[in-house]
PDB file of C-alpha atoms and ligand atoms in Angstrom:
ATOM      1  CA  MET A  24       9.846 -46.718  82.949  1.00 75.00           C
ATOM      2  CA  SER A  25      13.388 -45.637  83.957  1.00 81.00           C
ATOM      3  CA  SER A  26      14.714 -46.932  87.216  1.00 92.00           C
ATOM      4  CA  PHE A  27      15.594 -44.508  89.999  1.00 96.00           C
ATOM      5  CA  GLU A  28      17.014 -47.254  92.214  1.00 95.00           C
ATOM      6  CA  ASN A  29      19.654 -45.944  94.636  1.00 95.00           C
ATOM      7  CA  LYS A  30      18.618 -42.369  93.752  1.00 97.00           C
ATOM      8  CA  THR A  31      17.116 -39.909  96.217  1.00 98.00           C
ATOM      9  CA  VAL A  32      14.518 -37.232  95.512  1.00 98.00           C
ATOM     10  CA  ILE A  33      13.322 -34.453  97.796  1.00 98.00           C
ATOM     11  CA  ILE A  34       9.834 -33.124  97.084  1.00 98.00           C
ATOM     12  CA  LEU A  35       9.061 -29.785  98.707  1.00 99.00           C
ATOM     13  CA  GLY A  36       5.271 -29.526  99.126  1.00 98.00           C
ATOM     14  CA  ALA A  37       4.371 -33.229  99.110  1.00 98.00           C
ATOM     15  CA  SER A  38       1.284 -33.472 101.311  1.00 98.00           C
ATOM     16  CA  ARG A  39      -1.237 -33.593  98.444  1.00 98.00           C
ATOM     17  CA  GLY A  40      -1.838 -32.822  94.776  1.00 98.00           C
ATOM     18  CA  ILE A  41       1.083 -32.850  92.353  1.00 98.00           C
ATOM     19  CA  GLY A  42       3.694 -33.230  95.117  1.00 98.00           C
ATOM     20  CA  ALA A  43       2.108 -36.339  96.661  1.00 98.00           C
ATOM     21  CA  ALA A  44       1.573 -37.909  93.211  1.00 98.00           C
ATOM     22  CA  THR A  45       5.250 -37.222  92.437  1.00 98.00           C
ATOM     23  CA  ALA A  46       6.315 -39.007  95.619  1.00 98.00           C
ATOM     24  CA  TYR A  47       4.396 -42.145  94.596  1.00 96.00           C
ATOM     25  CA  GLN A  48       5.752 -41.914  91.033  1.00 97.00           C
ATOM     26  CA  PHE A  49       9.407 -41.785  92.127  1.00 97.00           C
ATOM     27  CA  ALA A  50       8.896 -44.490  94.764  1.00 95.00           C
ATOM     28  CA  ALA A  51       7.329 -46.761  92.138  1.00 94.00           C
ATOM     29  CA  GLN A  52      10.482 -46.231  90.057  1.00 95.00           C
ATOM     30  CA  GLY A  53      12.640 -47.289  93.003  1.00 95.00           C
ATOM     31  CA  ALA A  54      13.819 -43.929  94.399  1.00 97.00           C
ATOM     32  CA  ASN A  55      14.195 -43.006  98.042  1.00 97.00           C
ATOM     33  CA  VAL A  56      11.706 -40.212  98.574  1.00 98.00           C
ATOM     34  CA  VAL A  57      11.777 -37.355 101.067  1.00 98.00           C
ATOM     35  CA  LEU A  58       8.328 -35.799 101.462  1.00 98.00           C
ATOM     36  CA  VAL A  59       8.266 -32.276 102.862  1.00 99.00           C
ATOM     37  CA  ALA A  60       5.383 -30.078 104.031  1.00 98.00           C
ATOM     38  CA  ARG A  61       4.660 -27.761 106.942  1.00 98.00           C
ATOM     39  CA  SER A  62       2.654 -30.296 108.944  1.00 98.00           C
ATOM     40  CA  SER A  63       3.391 -33.978 109.411  1.00 98.00           C
ATOM     41  CA  LYS A  64       0.060 -35.826 109.220  1.00 98.00           C
ATOM     42  CA  GLN A  65      -0.369 -36.165 105.450  1.00 98.00           C
ATOM     43  CA  ILE A  66       3.296 -36.671 104.559  1.00 98.00           C
ATOM     44  CA  GLU A  67       3.647 -39.349 107.265  1.00 98.00           C
ATOM     45  CA  MET A  68       0.592 -41.091 105.850  1.00 98.00           C
ATOM     46  CA  HIS A  69       2.091 -41.076 102.321  1.00 98.00           C
ATOM     47  CA  ALA A  70       5.511 -42.175 103.622  1.00 97.00           C
ATOM     48  CA  GLY A  71       3.861 -45.043 105.514  1.00 96.00           C
ATOM     49  CA  LYS A  72       2.167 -46.241 102.323  1.00 96.00           C
ATOM     50  CA  ILE A  73       5.399 -46.036 100.317  1.00 96.00           C
ATOM     51  CA  ASN A  74       7.315 -47.886 103.041  1.00 96.00           C
ATOM     52  CA  ASN A  75       4.893 -50.811 102.815  1.00 91.00           C
ATOM     53  CA  PRO A  76       7.025 -53.171 100.684  1.00 80.00           C
ATOM     54  CA  GLN A  77       3.942 -54.340  98.791  1.00 79.00           C
ATOM     55  CA  ASN A  78       3.417 -50.849  97.354  1.00 73.00           C
ATOM     56  CA  ALA A  79       6.746 -49.450  96.203  1.00 68.00           C
ATOM     57  CA  LYS A  80      10.425 -50.265  95.925  1.00 79.00           C
ATOM     58  CA  GLY A  81      11.848 -47.034  97.353  1.00 81.00           C
ATOM     59  CA  GLN A  82      12.072 -45.902 100.967  1.00 94.00           C
ATOM     60  CA  ALA A  83      10.267 -42.775 102.150  1.00 98.00           C
ATOM     61  CA  LEU A  84      10.963 -40.208 104.833  1.00 98.00           C
ATOM     62  CA  ALA A  85       8.603 -37.434 105.978  1.00 98.00           C
ATOM     63  CA  LEU A  86      10.184 -34.169 107.158  1.00 98.00           C
ATOM     64  CA  THR A  87       8.326 -31.015 108.190  1.00 98.00           C
ATOM     65  CA  ALA A  88       9.596 -27.668 106.907  1.00 98.00           C
ATOM     66  CA  ASP A  89       8.265 -24.323 105.767  1.00 98.00           C
ATOM     67  CA  VAL A  90       9.905 -23.614 102.400  1.00 98.00           C
ATOM     68  CA  ALA A  91       9.761 -19.894 103.200  1.00 98.00           C
ATOM     69  CA  SER A  92      12.421 -20.549 105.860  1.00 98.00           C
ATOM     70  CA  TYR A  93      15.953 -21.096 104.570  1.00 98.00           C
ATOM     71  CA  ALA A  94      16.958 -22.680 107.877  1.00 98.00           C
ATOM     72  CA  ASP A  95      14.128 -25.227 107.562  1.00 98.00           C
ATOM     73  CA  VAL A  96      15.056 -26.128 103.985  1.00 98.00           C
ATOM     74  CA  ARG A  97      18.766 -26.432 104.800  1.00 98.00           C
ATOM     75  CA  THR A  98      17.885 -28.803 107.657  1.00 98.00           C
ATOM     76  CA  VAL A  99      15.904 -30.972 105.196  1.00 98.00           C
ATOM     77  CA  ILE A 100      18.955 -31.169 102.917  1.00 98.00           C
ATOM     78  CA  GLU A 101      21.278 -32.017 105.829  1.00 98.00           C
ATOM     79  CA  LYS A 102      18.973 -34.708 107.267  1.00 98.00           C
ATOM     80  CA  THR A 103      18.486 -36.276 103.828  1.00 98.00           C
ATOM     81  CA  LEU A 104      22.246 -36.488 103.316  1.00 98.00           C
ATOM     82  CA  VAL A 105      22.688 -38.169 106.716  1.00 98.00           C
ATOM     83  CA  ILE A 106      19.946 -40.723 106.027  1.00 97.00           C
ATOM     84  CA  PHE A 107      20.265 -41.427 102.286  1.00 97.00           C
ATOM     85  CA  GLY A 108      23.815 -40.195 101.532  1.00 97.00           C
ATOM     86  CA  SER A 109      23.004 -38.191  98.383  1.00 97.00           C
ATOM     87  CA  ILE A 110      20.376 -35.989  96.767  1.00 98.00           C
ATOM     88  CA  ASP A 111      19.916 -36.644  93.069  1.00 98.00           C
ATOM     89  CA  TYR A 112      16.707 -34.701  92.411  1.00 98.00           C
ATOM     90  CA  LEU A 113      14.976 -31.754  94.058  1.00 99.00           C
ATOM     91  CA  VAL A 114      11.376 -30.901  93.141  1.00 99.00           C
ATOM     92  CA  ASN A 115      10.431 -27.329  94.056  1.00 98.00           C
ATOM     93  CA  ASN A 116       6.693 -27.948  94.081  1.00 98.00           C
ATOM     94  CA  ALA A 117       5.404 -26.015  97.127  1.00 98.00           C
ATOM     95  CA  GLY A 118       3.205 -23.136  96.055  1.00 98.00           C
ATOM     96  CA  VAL A 119       0.081 -21.199  96.997  1.00 98.00           C
ATOM     97  CA  ILE A 120      -2.610 -19.389  94.993  1.00 98.00           C
ATOM     98  CA  GLU A 121      -4.071 -17.359  97.847  1.00 97.00           C
ATOM     99  CA  PRO A 122      -4.782 -14.466  98.281  1.00 96.00           C
ATOM    100  CA  ILE A 123      -6.853 -14.289  95.069  1.00 98.00           C
ATOM    101  CA  ALA A 124      -7.668 -10.577  94.896  1.00 98.00           C
ATOM    102  CA  ARG A 125      -7.208  -7.572  92.648  1.00 97.00           C
ATOM    103  CA  LEU A 126      -4.121  -5.527  93.508  1.00 97.00           C
ATOM    104  CA  ASP A 127      -6.041  -2.713  95.200  1.00 98.00           C
ATOM    105  CA  GLU A 128      -7.992  -5.162  97.370  1.00 97.00           C
ATOM    106  CA  SER A 129      -5.117  -7.507  98.236  1.00 97.00           C
ATOM    107  CA  ASP A 130      -3.820  -7.826 101.785  1.00 97.00           C
ATOM    108  CA  PRO A 131      -0.167  -6.678 101.731  1.00 98.00           C
ATOM    109  CA  GLU A 132       0.866  -9.241 104.346  1.00 98.00           C
ATOM    110  CA  GLU A 133      -0.841 -12.143 102.577  1.00 98.00           C
ATOM    111  CA  TRP A 134       0.599 -11.011  99.218  1.00 98.00           C
ATOM    112  CA  SER A 135       4.037 -10.954 100.764  1.00 98.00           C
ATOM    113  CA  LYS A 136       3.578 -14.437 102.288  1.00 98.00           C
ATOM    114  CA  ALA A 137       2.725 -15.869  98.856  1.00 98.00           C
ATOM    115  CA  ILE A 138       5.949 -14.367  97.496  1.00 98.00           C
ATOM    116  CA  ASP A 139       7.906 -15.876 100.402  1.00 98.00           C
ATOM    117  CA  ILE A 140       6.593 -19.343  99.514  1.00 98.00           C
ATOM    118  CA  ASN A 141       6.382 -19.193  95.718  1.00 98.00           C
ATOM    119  CA  ILE A 142       9.646 -17.362  94.988  1.00 98.00           C
ATOM    120  CA  LYS A 143      11.834 -17.498  98.078  1.00 98.00           C
ATOM    121  CA  GLY A 144      10.814 -21.113  98.667  1.00 98.00           C
ATOM    122  CA  VAL A 145      12.228 -22.053  95.264  1.00 98.00           C
ATOM    123  CA  TYR A 146      15.363 -19.968  95.862  1.00 98.00           C
ATOM    124  CA  ASN A 147      15.795 -21.608  99.291  1.00 98.00           C
ATOM    125  CA  GLY A 148      15.600 -25.091  97.762  1.00 99.00           C
ATOM    126  CA  MET A 149      18.100 -24.228  95.034  1.00 99.00           C
ATOM    127  CA  ARG A 150      20.455 -22.398  97.388  1.00 98.00           C
ATOM    128  CA  ALA A 151      20.505 -25.278  99.859  1.00 98.00           C
ATOM    129  CA  VAL A 152      20.938 -28.171  97.399  1.00 98.00           C
ATOM    130  CA  ILE A 153      23.281 -26.733  94.744  1.00 98.00           C
ATOM    131  CA  PRO A 154      26.468 -26.909  96.875  1.00 98.00           C
ATOM    132  CA  HIS A 155      25.806 -30.625  97.412  1.00 98.00           C
ATOM    133  CA  MET A 156      25.021 -31.239  93.734  1.00 98.00           C
ATOM    134  CA  LYS A 157      28.177 -29.373  92.691  1.00 98.00           C
ATOM    135  CA  LYS A 158      30.261 -31.590  94.974  1.00 97.00           C
ATOM    136  CA  GLN A 159      28.458 -34.674  93.720  1.00 97.00           C
ATOM    137  CA  GLY A 160      29.025 -33.725  90.069  1.00 97.00           C
ATOM    138  CA  GLY A 161      25.393 -33.354  89.043  1.00 98.00           C
ATOM    139  CA  GLY A 162      21.720 -33.541  89.861  1.00 98.00           C
ATOM    140  CA  VAL A 163      18.356 -32.318  88.632  1.00 98.00           C
ATOM    141  CA  ILE A 164      16.240 -29.494  90.041  1.00 98.00           C
ATOM    142  CA  VAL A 165      12.651 -29.295  88.770  1.00 98.00           C
ATOM    143  CA  ASN A 166      10.797 -26.041  89.460  1.00 98.00           C
ATOM    144  CA  LEU A 167       6.994 -25.988  89.122  1.00 98.00           C
ATOM    145  CA  SER A 168       6.104 -23.263  86.668  1.00 98.00           C
ATOM    146  CA  SER A 169       2.766 -22.279  85.158  1.00 97.00           C
ATOM    147  CA  GLY A 170       1.185 -20.571  82.183  1.00 96.00           C
ATOM    148  CA  ALA A 171       0.860 -17.720  84.725  1.00 97.00           C
ATOM    149  CA  ALA A 172       4.609 -17.114  84.271  1.00 98.00           C
ATOM    150  CA  ASN A 173       3.790 -15.640  80.855  1.00 97.00           C
ATOM    151  CA  ASN A 174       0.237 -14.308  81.173  1.00 97.00           C
ATOM    152  CA  ALA A 175      -1.384 -11.843  83.564  1.00 97.00           C
ATOM    153  CA  LEU A 176      -4.648 -13.082  85.074  1.00 98.00           C
ATOM    154  CA  GLU A 177      -7.080 -11.021  87.106  1.00 98.00           C
ATOM    155  CA  GLY A 178      -6.727 -11.521  90.866  1.00 98.00           C
ATOM    156  CA  TRP A 179      -3.440 -13.416  90.508  1.00 98.00           C
ATOM    157  CA  SER A 180      -0.810 -10.631  90.559  1.00 98.00           C
ATOM    158  CA  HIS A 181       1.146 -12.432  93.301  1.00 98.00           C
ATOM    159  CA  TYR A 182       0.916 -15.790  91.526  1.00 98.00           C
ATOM    160  CA  CYS A 183       1.794 -14.533  88.031  1.00 98.00           C
ATOM    161  CA  ALA A 184       4.661 -12.405  89.364  1.00 98.00           C
ATOM    162  CA  SER A 185       5.986 -15.312  91.404  1.00 98.00           C
ATOM    163  CA  LYS A 186       5.818 -17.865  88.578  1.00 98.00           C
ATOM    164  CA  ALA A 187       7.567 -15.401  86.231  1.00 98.00           C
ATOM    165  CA  ALA A 188      10.302 -15.108  88.871  1.00 98.00           C
ATOM    166  CA  VAL A 189      10.531 -18.903  89.173  1.00 98.00           C
ATOM    167  CA  LYS A 190      10.991 -19.132  85.408  1.00 98.00           C
ATOM    168  CA  MET A 191      13.930 -16.731  85.724  1.00 98.00           C
ATOM    169  CA  LEU A 192      15.368 -18.740  88.654  1.00 98.00           C
ATOM    170  CA  THR A 193      15.278 -21.792  86.357  1.00 98.00           C
ATOM    171  CA  MET A 194      17.133 -19.866  83.644  1.00 98.00           C
ATOM    172  CA  ALA A 195      19.637 -18.395  86.125  1.00 98.00           C
ATOM    173  CA  GLY A 196      20.294 -21.802  87.692  1.00 98.00           C
ATOM    174  CA  HIS A 197      20.891 -23.308  84.260  1.00 98.00           C
ATOM    175  CA  LYS A 198      23.281 -20.504  83.277  1.00 98.00           C
ATOM    176  CA  GLU A 199      25.339 -20.835  86.452  1.00 98.00           C
ATOM    177  CA  TYR A 200      25.392 -24.620  87.020  1.00 98.00           C
ATOM    178  CA  ALA A 201      25.041 -26.417  83.666  1.00 98.00           C
ATOM    179  CA  GLU A 202      28.838 -26.644  83.632  1.00 98.00           C
ATOM    180  CA  TYR A 203      28.657 -28.648  86.879  1.00 98.00           C
ATOM    181  CA  GLY A 204      26.297 -31.196  85.341  1.00 98.00           C
ATOM    182  CA  ILE A 205      23.301 -29.757  87.185  1.00 98.00           C
ATOM    183  CA  ILE A 206      20.065 -29.682  85.185  1.00 98.00           C
ATOM    184  CA  VAL A 207      17.632 -26.941  86.269  1.00 98.00           C
ATOM    185  CA  VAL A 208      14.329 -27.220  84.460  1.00 98.00           C
ATOM    186  CA  GLY A 209      10.759 -25.951  84.841  1.00 98.00           C
ATOM    187  CA  LEU A 210       7.486 -27.784  84.316  1.00 98.00           C
ATOM    188  CA  SER A 211       4.363 -26.035  83.103  1.00 98.00           C
ATOM    189  CA  PRO A 212       1.657 -28.651  83.661  1.00 98.00           C
ATOM    190  CA  GLY A 213      -1.514 -26.953  82.439  1.00 97.00           C
ATOM    191  CA  THR A 214      -4.545 -27.059  84.736  1.00 98.00           C
ATOM    192  CA  VAL A 215      -4.507 -29.888  87.255  1.00 98.00           C
ATOM    193  CA  ALA A 216      -7.347 -31.266  89.433  1.00 98.00           C
ATOM    194  CA  THR A 217      -5.958 -30.483  92.908  1.00 98.00           C
ATOM    195  CA  ASP A 218      -6.932 -28.553  96.051  1.00 98.00           C
ATOM    196  CA  MET A 219      -5.330 -25.484  94.483  1.00 98.00           C
ATOM    197  CA  MET A 220      -7.680 -25.791  91.512  1.00 98.00           C
ATOM    198  CA  SER A 221     -10.685 -26.120  93.887  1.00 97.00           C
ATOM    199  CA  THR A 222      -9.621 -22.860  95.536  1.00 98.00           C
ATOM    200  CA  ILE A 223      -9.408 -21.240  92.094  1.00 98.00           C
ATOM    201  CA  LYS A 224     -12.838 -22.576  91.107  1.00 97.00           C
ATOM    202  CA  ASP A 225     -14.419 -21.395  94.378  1.00 97.00           C
ATOM    203  CA  SER A 226     -13.026 -17.877  93.830  1.00 97.00           C
ATOM    204  CA  GLY A 227     -15.054 -17.367  90.639  1.00 97.00           C
ATOM    205  CA  VAL A 228     -12.353 -14.897  89.543  1.00 97.00           C
ATOM    206  CA  ASN A 229     -10.858 -14.946  85.991  1.00 97.00           C
ATOM    207  CA  PRO A 230     -11.412 -17.477  83.177  1.00 97.00           C
ATOM    208  CA  VAL A 231      -9.435 -20.297  84.837  1.00 97.00           C
ATOM    209  CA  SER A 232     -12.071 -20.511  87.597  1.00 97.00           C
ATOM    210  CA  GLN A 233     -14.764 -20.981  84.934  1.00 97.00           C
ATOM    211  CA  LEU A 234     -13.167 -24.030  83.302  1.00 97.00           C
ATOM    212  CA  ASP A 235     -15.131 -27.239  83.434  1.00 97.00           C
ATOM    213  CA  TRP A 236     -13.584 -29.546  86.058  1.00 97.00           C
ATOM    214  CA  THR A 237     -13.342 -32.365  83.502  1.00 95.00           C
ATOM    215  CA  THR A 238     -10.807 -30.332  81.487  1.00 95.00           C
ATOM    216  CA  HIS A 239      -8.228 -30.547  84.305  1.00 96.00           C
ATOM    217  CA  ILE A 240      -5.608 -33.280  84.139  1.00 96.00           C
ATOM    218  CA  PRO A 241      -4.960 -35.613  87.103  1.00 97.00           C
ATOM    219  CA  PRO A 242      -1.908 -34.887  89.319  1.00 98.00           C
ATOM    220  CA  GLU A 243      -0.359 -38.175  88.160  1.00 98.00           C
ATOM    221  CA  TRP A 244       0.329 -36.541  84.753  1.00 98.00           C
ATOM    222  CA  PRO A 245       2.666 -33.802  85.992  1.00 98.00           C
ATOM    223  CA  ALA A 246       4.177 -36.389  88.365  1.00 98.00           C
ATOM    224  CA  LYS A 247       5.134 -38.488  85.321  1.00 98.00           C
ATOM    225  CA  ALA A 248       6.471 -35.396  83.555  1.00 98.00           C
ATOM    226  CA  ILE A 249       8.661 -34.539  86.563  1.00 98.00           C
ATOM    227  CA  ALA A 250      10.058 -38.083  86.555  1.00 98.00           C
ATOM    228  CA  PHE A 251      10.692 -37.754  82.794  1.00 98.00           C
ATOM    229  CA  LEU A 252      12.617 -34.508  83.366  1.00 98.00           C
ATOM    230  CA  CYS A 253      14.883 -36.399  85.777  1.00 98.00           C
ATOM    231  CA  THR A 254      15.948 -38.848  83.046  1.00 98.00           C
ATOM    232  CA  GLU A 255      18.573 -38.264  80.358  1.00 96.00           C
ATOM    233  CA  GLN A 256      15.819 -37.318  77.904  1.00 95.00           C
ATOM    234  CA  GLY A 257      14.875 -34.414  80.173  1.00 96.00           C
ATOM    235  CA  GLU A 258      18.327 -32.859  79.698  1.00 97.00           C
ATOM    236  CA  ASP A 259      17.226 -31.429  76.330  1.00 97.00           C
ATOM    237  CA  PHE A 260      14.906 -29.054  78.202  1.00 98.00           C
ATOM    238  CA  ALA A 261      17.455 -27.714  80.723  1.00 98.00           C
ATOM    239  CA  GLY A 262      16.943 -24.018  81.448  1.00 98.00           C
ATOM    240  CA  THR A 263      13.440 -23.956  79.950  1.00 98.00           C
ATOM    241  CA  ASP A 264       9.866 -24.595  81.014  1.00 98.00           C
ATOM    242  CA  PHE A 265       8.878 -27.995  79.642  1.00 98.00           C
ATOM    243  CA  SER A 266       5.146 -28.188  78.901  1.00 98.00           C
ATOM    244  CA  ILE A 267       2.682 -31.066  78.788  1.00 97.00           C
ATOM    245  CA  LYS A 268       0.025 -28.763  77.371  1.00 95.00           C
ATOM    246  CA  THR A 269       1.048 -29.776  73.857  1.00 94.00           C
ATOM    247  CA  PRO A 270       0.557 -33.198  72.212  1.00 94.00           C
ATOM    248  CA  GLU A 271       4.345 -33.271  71.533  1.00 95.00           C
ATOM    249  CA  GLY A 272       5.204 -32.712  75.213  1.00 96.00           C
ATOM    250  CA  ARG A 273       2.685 -35.320  76.333  1.00 96.00           C
ATOM    251  CA  ALA A 274       3.955 -37.850  73.794  1.00 96.00           C
ATOM    252  CA  LEU A 275       7.510 -37.528  75.140  1.00 97.00           C
ATOM    253  CA  VAL A 276       6.266 -38.347  78.639  1.00 97.00           C
ATOM    254  CA  GLY A 277       4.027 -41.173  77.397  1.00 95.00           C
ATOM    255  CA  LEU A 278       0.780 -39.349  78.184  1.00 96.00           C
ATOM    256  CA  LYS A 279      -2.202 -39.308  75.872  1.00 89.00           C
ATOM    257  CA  HIS A 280      -5.084 -36.839  75.985  1.00 85.00           C
ATOM    258  CA  PRO A 281      -8.333 -37.920  74.234  1.00 80.00           C
ATOM    259  CA  SER A 282      -7.669 -35.087  71.714  1.00 79.00           C
ATOM    260  CA  ASP A 283      -4.174 -36.444  70.799  1.00 80.00           C
ATOM    261  CA  GLU A 284      -4.184 -38.430  67.593  1.00 70.00           C
TER     262      GLU A 284
HETATM  263  P1  NAD B  25      -1.825 -27.955  96.239  1.00 78.37           P
HETATM  264  O1  NAD B  25      -2.351 -26.757  96.929  1.00 78.37           O
HETATM  265  O2  NAD B  25      -2.719 -29.128  96.066  1.00 78.37           O
HETATM  266  O3  NAD B  25      -0.482 -28.458  96.966  1.00 78.37           O
HETATM  267  C1  NAD B  25       0.528 -27.549  97.328  1.00 78.37           C
HETATM  268  C2  NAD B  25       1.548 -28.250  98.197  1.00 78.37           C
HETATM  269  O4  NAD B  25       2.480 -27.260  98.654  1.00 78.37           O
HETATM  270  C3  NAD B  25       0.937 -28.888  99.435  1.00 78.37           C
HETATM  271  O5  NAD B  25       1.587 -30.109  99.718  1.00 78.37           O
HETATM  272  C4  NAD B  25       1.234 -27.865 100.529  1.00 78.37           C
HETATM  273  O6  NAD B  25       1.327 -28.455 101.812  1.00 78.37           O
HETATM  274  C5  NAD B  25       2.605 -27.362 100.074  1.00 78.37           C
HETATM  275  N1  NAD B  25       2.985 -26.077 100.639  1.00 78.37           N
HETATM  276  C6  NAD B  25       2.342 -24.881 100.509  1.00 78.37           C
HETATM  277  N2  NAD B  25       2.994 -23.932 101.204  1.00 78.37           N
HETATM  278  C7  NAD B  25       4.094 -24.528 101.763  1.00 78.37           C
HETATM  279  C8  NAD B  25       5.151 -24.083 102.582  1.00 78.37           C
HETATM  280  N3  NAD B  25       5.234 -22.813 102.997  1.00 78.37           N
HETATM  281  N4  NAD B  25       6.103 -24.970 102.966  1.00 78.37           N
HETATM  282  C9  NAD B  25       6.031 -26.271 102.581  1.00 78.37           C
HETATM  283  N5  NAD B  25       5.043 -26.757 101.806  1.00 78.37           N
HETATM  284  C10 NAD B  25       4.082 -25.889 101.409  1.00 78.37           C
HETATM  285  O7  NAD B  25      -1.262 -27.460  94.829  1.00 78.37           O
HETATM  286  P2  NAD B  25      -0.936 -28.225  93.458  1.00 78.37           P
HETATM  287  O8  NAD B  25      -2.011 -27.897  92.513  1.00 78.37           O
HETATM  288  O9  NAD B  25      -0.544 -29.630  93.706  1.00 78.37           O
HETATM  289  O10 NAD B  25       0.330 -27.368  92.992  1.00 78.37           O
HETATM  290  C11 NAD B  25       1.679 -27.774  93.159  1.00 78.37           C
HETATM  291  C12 NAD B  25       2.569 -26.826  92.377  1.00 78.37           C
HETATM  292  O11 NAD B  25       2.197 -26.851  90.992  1.00 78.37           O
HETATM  293  C13 NAD B  25       2.490 -25.375  92.816  1.00 78.37           C
HETATM  294  O12 NAD B  25       3.756 -24.781  92.749  1.00 78.37           O
HETATM  295  C14 NAD B  25       1.569 -24.750  91.790  1.00 78.37           C
HETATM  296  O13 NAD B  25       1.775 -23.379  91.652  1.00 78.37           O
HETATM  297  C15 NAD B  25       1.958 -25.525  90.543  1.00 78.37           C
HETATM  298  N6  NAD B  25       0.935 -25.536  89.501  1.00 78.37           N
HETATM  299  C16 NAD B  25      -0.303 -26.051  89.736  1.00 78.37           C
HETATM  300  C17 NAD B  25      -1.257 -26.030  88.724  1.00 78.37           C
HETATM  301  C18 NAD B  25      -2.645 -26.580  88.910  1.00 78.37           C
HETATM  302  O14 NAD B  25      -3.452 -26.448  87.982  1.00 78.37           O
HETATM  303  N7  NAD B  25      -2.985 -27.197  90.037  1.00 78.37           N
HETATM  304  C19 NAD B  25      -0.937 -25.473  87.467  1.00 78.37           C
HETATM  305  C20 NAD B  25       0.335 -24.953  87.261  1.00 78.37           C
HETATM  306  C21 NAD B  25       1.269 -25.009  88.283  1.00 78.37           C
END
């Protein structure tokens, strides 16, 4: 396991699921971790656990912010720089699946809110951290992608459109900042057993909701993949969506599915 000692990661959307698992993964590898979500209770609980010296090497800080607000995200970047002095990795993980509805039945305001979080949230993170990473001479930005970036699914027009846009933000970030040593990379994790997946299952809409729960991977798997993408080996995937849906992708991260032989 690579060491992230003296490195700092910000995880946007860290209260539960993939984001929380990523916080524990980086802390276990020695990083200082900034956990961000809209409300404080869960992120403070995770930060408290990480700050118990028996559990992890890194230090944790919980900061509230709505990723849909550029001012909020910029404040997170500024506070992190004051407290930890640098930002080496940014994980744009915050995302929502609601409102699950066909286009003609969707609520325009709710649809728009999902876009504000899933697309503008990622833009806000990139916009706020890139000037610092340029000055620093490098850094890694991991954007959470999805198979929905490439495939239309019933009831998910907002989600599919937003993940396709995130994929393009990854490509655009790579095109503009590779020359500054900044790696911008996406992760397509497959289906993961989180609150978001429960919401999908409860909706009963489209084939993803029908999948057996046992087919979903635990959030610790994408957390490991995100940490992998922040190592030198991850550089090979800059500007693309790295996937752990394939045996090859999983093998690189050190993950093994029962079907991998
Ligand atoms: P989740 O619902 O369990 O967690 C989402 C996190 O985002 C939470 O911490 C929540 O507080 C935070 N968040 C939501 N809106 C926010 C906002 N406006 N400001 C700040 N934080 C906000 O979801 P998850 O399954 O852990 O998904 C994490 C990411 O991975 C998402 O971007 C999702 O689209 C992506 N993803 C998930 C799956 C899956 O199967 N679960 C598959 C592919 C991609």
